[in-house]
Structures are given as structure tokens and as C-alpha cells.
């Protein structure tokens, strides 16, 4: 049985990763929520917050486990070396400013033209929400999955697919993302806006990784993305308003993606094959 499992994983290294990631994360969330669900209670906000550590284990543990099974000891060393790759041109570190600049641009625009409730927050401790998310998740998403999903001719389409799966992975905790939680009747609108934004963000992370082969820089970009949303997210908006500004943020990210796709092509890099 053990041999059969290893053969299956070897033949399907990417699909095995997503099955294992979703299983670990979503079962972990269920275990956290189970006491309240069994009593028929609404989940308190603290329980929603405690779901996030359980979610983060999935991508990381699945990535490390499958890297060892599929790629062996050499693959593990390669993964760790990419997690330590930091000597890179300054322009790639400058790309980390994209999320905060766009978040603030959207919120200042809405504050000026629509309503003062869109005024951005300054919750600086929010960076501590971004650090574990970025450093744990990207071990799997970029350290293991994306290098196996892309081809020499196309990194763009796999990055979009990975972004859609990444957004869907958040589904169990979608009502605890943002400031207007729970989102009530607007949860699906918020989820769609969140998906638009996160899929574009994943393309940006894949673009950075494709040009640097640095898992560390992918981790930092994820930290910048999550940290910016938590630090600056407008604290006084309602659920509908939050769905709106997330949607506009997602559109602004896709404008950047379009520029990158036009400049770099489907490979997301100017390097020749």
C-alpha cells in the first residue's frame, strides 16, 4: 500500500499536493470550529481567528512532505536553498511596494470621491498577520507547486490557475477576512472580489519567482500583500463597501498584471528558453 501511494504521488505530484493541502487545512479548520458547530452555535470571532493557524499548516506541511517523497533529499536541499536566496537586484525588492501602494491608492480615491468611511487604517501590528501567512504558505505554493505547474513556454496560465486555487482554499475562513466581518448577505460578493484580487496577486508572486527563483522573495511579497490589507484595510466600511473596495483593488492589480504580461509574455520573463 505504501509503495502504491508513492507511485501515485510520483505520477501526480501537483494534484497530490492540492489534495493534501486542502485536506490538512480544511480538516484543521473543521476541528477548530467543531465544538461550536456540534452545539449549533454561531462561530465567535475568536474561533474564526484561530482557524487561520490551522489553515496555514496545509500548504507548508504538504509542500515539505511531497518535496521529500517526490524529489528526495536533493529536492529538500534545493527548496531550502531557494528559501535563502536573497542576493537579488534591488528592482525585485522594489516590487514589494506594489500591494501597499495600490491598497492606499484605491482607499484614498474612494475616501475622496465616495465616502469618508473608506479612510485607510494604520494598524501597524497587522504586519504580524502577514509574516506567518507569507513564510508558511509559500513553502508549498511557490516552493513546491508552481515550479511543477509551469512549463518552459508558459508560466502565465499556471499562475492564474494557482491563483484561483489559492483563493478557493480561503473559502472556509472567508467570513473572517477583512474588517466588515461577518459579511452576511454580501459574503459571495466579497469572495468574488477577493478571488479577483488574490488571483492577480498570485500572478505577481509567480512573476517575481520566475525571474528570481527565490522562494524568500515570494514569501516577502505575500507578507506585503496580506500585511497591506490588514494594516490599511478601512475599519469603518460595511460589508457591501468592503466588497467594492476589494474589487477595485483587484482590478488595479490586474492592470499591473496586464502590463507585466505585455512586457514579459507568457513566460513571465524576458529570458530565452
Coordinates of C-alpha atoms in Angstrom, one line a residue:
X1 CA 0.0 0.0 0.0
X2 CA 2.8 2.4 0.9
X3 CA 4.5 1.6 -2.4
X4 CA 1.3 2.2 -4.4
X5 CA 0.8 5.6 -2.6
X6 CA 4.3 6.7 -3.5
X7 CA 3.8 5.6 -7.2
X8 CA 0.6 7.6 -7.4
X9 CA 2.2 10.7 -5.8
X10 CA 5.1 10.4 -8.2
X11 CA 2.8 10.2 -11.2
X12 CA 0.6 13.1 -9.9
X13 CA 2.9 15.3 -7.9
X14 CA 0.8 18.5 -8.4
X15 CA -2.7 17.1 -7.9
X16 CA -1.4 15.2 -4.8
X17 CA -0.2 18.5 -3.4
X18 CA -3.5 20.2 -3.7
X19 CA -5.5 17.3 -2.3
X20 CA -3.1 17.1 0.7
X21 CA -3.1 20.9 1.2
X22 CA -6.8 21.2 1.2
X23 CA -7.3 18.2 3.4
X24 CA -4.9 19.4 6.1
X25 CA -6.2 23.0 6.0
X26 CA -9.9 22.3 5.8
X27 CA -9.9 19.4 8.3
X28 CA -7.8 21.6 10.7
X29 CA -10.5 24.4 10.3
X30 CA -13.2 21.9 11.0
X31 CA -11.5 20.7 14.2
X32 CA -11.2 24.2 15.5
X33 CA -14.9 25.0 14.7
X34 CA -16.3 21.6 15.7
X35 CA -17.2 22.3 19.3
X36 CA -19.4 25.3 18.3
X37 CA -20.9 23.5 15.3
X38 CA -21.8 20.5 17.4
X39 CA -23.7 22.8 19.8
X40 CA -25.4 24.6 16.9
X41 CA -23.8 27.9 17.8
X42 CA -22.6 30.6 15.6
X43 CA -18.8 30.8 15.4
X44 CA -17.4 33.6 17.6
X45 CA -14.9 35.9 16.1
X46 CA -12.0 34.5 18.2
X47 CA -12.7 31.0 16.8
X48 CA -12.6 32.5 13.3
X49 CA -9.2 34.0 14.1
X50 CA -7.9 30.7 15.5
X51 CA -8.9 29.0 12.2
X52 CA -6.0 30.8 10.4
X53 CA -3.1 28.9 12.1
X54 CA -4.8 25.6 11.2
X55 CA -5.2 26.8 7.6
X56 CA -1.5 27.8 7.3
X57 CA -0.3 24.3 8.1
X58 CA -1.7 22.8 4.9
X59 CA 0.5 24.4 2.2
X60 CA 3.6 24.2 4.3
X61 CA 3.3 20.6 5.5
X62 CA 2.1 19.4 2.1
X63 CA 5.0 21.1 0.4
X64 CA 7.6 19.7 2.7
X65 CA 6.2 16.2 2.7
X66 CA 5.8 15.9 -1.0
X67 CA 9.1 17.5 -1.7
X68 CA 10.7 14.8 0.3
X69 CA 8.7 12.0 -1.3
X70 CA 8.9 13.2 -4.9
X71 CA 12.2 15.0 -5.1
X72 CA 14.1 13.2 -2.3
X73 CA 16.9 14.7 -0.2
X74 CA 18.3 16.7 -3.1
X75 CA 14.9 18.3 -3.6
X76 CA 14.7 19.3 0.0
X77 CA 18.1 21.0 -0.1
X78 CA 17.1 22.7 -3.3
X79 CA 13.9 24.0 -1.6
X80 CA 15.8 25.3 1.4
X81 CA 18.4 27.0 -0.9
X82 CA 15.6 28.8 -2.7
X83 CA 14.2 29.9 0.6
X84 CA 17.5 31.5 1.4
X85 CA 18.1 33.3 -1.9
X86 CA 18.3 37.0 -1.1
X87 CA 21.1 38.4 -3.2
X88 CA 18.9 39.9 -5.9
X89 CA 18.7 43.1 -7.9
X90 CA 17.0 45.9 -6.0
X91 CA 14.2 46.2 -8.5
X92 CA 12.7 42.9 -7.3
X93 CA 12.6 44.2 -3.7
X94 CA 11.0 47.4 -5.0
X95 CA 8.2 45.2 -6.4
X96 CA 7.2 44.5 -2.8
X97 CA 5.7 48.1 -2.7
X98 CA 3.0 47.2 -5.3
X99 CA 0.4 46.0 -2.7
X100 CA 0.6 48.9 -0.2
X101 CA 0.7 51.5 -3.0
X102 CA -2.4 50.1 -4.7
X103 CA -4.3 49.5 -1.5
X104 CA -3.7 53.1 -0.4
X105 CA -4.4 54.5 -3.8
X106 CA -7.8 52.7 -4.0
X107 CA -8.8 53.7 -0.5
X108 CA -7.7 57.4 -0.8
X109 CA -9.6 57.6 -4.1
X110 CA -12.8 56.2 -2.6
X111 CA -12.4 58.4 0.5
X112 CA -12.1 61.5 -1.6
X113 CA -14.8 60.7 -4.1
X114 CA -17.3 58.4 -2.4
X115 CA -17.3 58.4 1.4
X116 CA -15.0 59.2 4.4
X117 CA -15.7 55.6 5.6
X118 CA -13.1 54.4 3.1
X119 CA -10.3 56.2 5.1
X120 CA -7.4 53.7 5.4
X121 CA -6.5 52.3 8.8
X122 CA -3.0 52.4 10.3
X123 CA -3.0 49.1 12.2
X124 CA 0.8 48.6 12.1
X125 CA 0.6 45.4 14.1
X126 CA -1.2 43.9 11.1
X127 CA 2.2 43.0 9.6
X128 CA 2.3 40.2 12.2
X129 CA -0.7 38.6 10.4
X130 CA 1.3 38.8 7.1
X131 CA 4.5 37.2 8.3
X132 CA 3.2 33.7 9.2
X133 CA 0.9 33.6 6.2
X134 CA 3.7 34.5 3.8
X135 CA 6.5 32.4 5.2
X136 CA 4.5 29.3 5.8
X137 CA 2.2 29.2 2.8
X138 CA 4.8 30.0 0.1
X139 CA 6.9 26.9 1.1
X140 CA 4.2 25.0 -0.7
X141 CA 2.6 27.3 -3.2
X142 CA 5.9 28.6 -4.7
X143 CA 8.5 26.2 -3.2
X144 CA 6.8 23.0 -4.4
X145 CA 3.6 23.5 -6.6
X146 CA 4.4 26.3 -9.1
X147 CA 7.7 25.0 -10.3
X148 CA 5.9 21.8 -11.2
X149 CA 2.9 23.5 -12.8
X150 CA 4.8 25.9 -15.2
X151 CA 6.4 24.9 -18.5
X152 CA 9.3 26.4 -20.4
X153 CA 6.8 28.1 -22.7
X154 CA 4.1 29.1 -20.3
X155 CA 4.2 30.4 -16.7
X156 CA 1.2 32.8 -17.1
X157 CA -1.7 30.3 -17.3
X158 CA -0.3 28.1 -14.5
X159 CA 0.0 31.2 -12.3
X160 CA -3.7 32.1 -12.9
X161 CA -4.8 28.5 -12.1
X162 CA -2.7 28.6 -8.9
X163 CA -4.3 31.9 -8.0
X164 CA -7.8 30.6 -8.4
X165 CA -7.0 27.5 -6.3
X166 CA -5.3 29.7 -3.7
X167 CA -8.4 32.0 -3.5
X168 CA -10.7 28.9 -3.2
X169 CA -8.5 27.5 -0.5
X170 CA -9.5 30.5 1.7
X171 CA -13.2 29.7 1.4
X172 CA -13.7 28.2 5.0
X173 CA -12.4 31.5 6.5
X174 CA -13.8 34.0 4.0
X175 CA -16.2 35.4 6.6
X176 CA -13.2 36.3 8.8
X177 CA -11.2 38.1 6.2
X178 CA -11.3 41.9 6.0
X179 CA -12.8 44.3 8.6
X180 CA -16.5 44.0 7.9
X181 CA -16.9 40.5 9.3
X182 CA -19.0 38.5 9.0
X183 CA -20.0 39.6 5.5
X184 CA -23.6 38.4 5.8
X185 CA -25.6 38.6 2.6
X186 CA -22.5 40.1 0.8
X187 CA -20.2 37.1 1.6
X188 CA -20.3 35.9 -2.0
X189 CA -19.7 39.3 -3.5
X190 CA -16.8 39.7 -1.1
X191 CA -15.5 36.3 -2.1
X192 CA -15.6 37.1 -5.8
X193 CA -13.8 40.4 -5.2
X194 CA -11.3 38.6 -3.0
X195 CA -10.8 36.0 -5.8
X196 CA -10.2 38.7 -8.4
X197 CA -7.5 40.3 -6.2
X198 CA -5.8 37.2 -5.0
X199 CA -5.6 35.6 -8.5
X200 CA -3.9 38.8 -9.7
X201 CA -1.6 38.8 -6.7
X202 CA -0.6 35.2 -7.3
X203 CA 0.4 36.1 -10.9
X204 CA 2.6 38.9 -9.5
X205 CA 4.2 36.5 -7.0
X206 CA 4.8 34.0 -9.8
X207 CA 6.3 36.8 -12.0
X208 CA 8.8 37.6 -9.2
X209 CA 9.6 34.0 -8.6
X210 CA 10.1 33.2 -12.3
X211 CA 12.7 35.9 -12.6
X212 CA 14.5 35.3 -9.3
X213 CA 13.9 31.6 -8.4
X214 CA 13.7 33.0 -4.8
X215 CA 11.1 31.5 -2.5
X216 CA 12.2 34.1 0.0
X217 CA 11.1 36.9 -2.2
X218 CA 7.8 35.2 -2.9
X219 CA 7.3 34.9 0.8
X220 CA 8.1 38.6 1.3
X221 CA 5.6 39.6 -1.5
X222 CA 2.9 37.5 0.3
X223 CA 3.8 39.3 3.6
X224 CA 3.5 42.6 1.8
X225 CA 0.1 41.6 0.3
X226 CA -1.5 40.3 3.5
X227 CA 0.1 42.9 5.7
X228 CA -1.1 45.8 3.5
X229 CA -4.7 44.5 3.6
X230 CA -4.6 44.2 7.4
X231 CA -2.7 47.3 8.1
X232 CA -4.6 49.7 5.8
X233 CA -7.9 48.0 5.4
X234 CA -10.7 50.6 6.0
X235 CA -12.1 49.8 9.5
X236 CA -15.4 51.6 9.2
X237 CA -16.8 50.1 6.0
X238 CA -19.8 47.8 5.8
X239 CA -19.8 44.5 4.0
X240 CA -21.0 45.9 0.7
X241 CA -18.5 48.7 0.8
X242 CA -15.7 46.3 1.6
X243 CA -16.6 44.1 -1.4
X244 CA -16.5 47.2 -3.5
X245 CA -13.0 48.3 -2.5
X246 CA -11.6 44.8 -2.7
X247 CA -13.0 44.6 -6.2
X248 CA -11.4 47.9 -7.2
X249 CA -8.1 46.8 -5.6
X250 CA -8.3 43.6 -7.6
X251 CA -8.9 45.5 -10.9
X252 CA -5.9 47.7 -10.1
X253 CA -3.8 44.6 -9.6
X254 CA -5.0 43.2 -12.9
X255 CA -3.9 46.4 -14.7
X256 CA -0.4 45.8 -13.3
X257 CA -0.6 42.1 -14.4
X258 CA -1.6 43.2 -17.9
X259 CA 1.4 45.5 -18.1
X260 CA 3.7 42.6 -17.0
X261 CA 2.1 40.2 -19.4
X262 CA 2.5 42.6 -22.3
X263 CA 6.2 43.3 -21.3
X264 CA 7.3 39.8 -20.3
X265 CA 5.0 37.5 -22.3
X266 CA 3.5 34.1 -21.3
X267 CA 6.8 33.0 -19.8
X268 CA 6.7 36.0 -17.4
X269 CA 10.4 36.5 -18.1
X270 CA 12.5 38.1 -20.8
X271 CA 15.0 35.2 -20.6
X272 CA 15.1 33.0 -23.6
X273 CA 14.5 29.3 -23.3

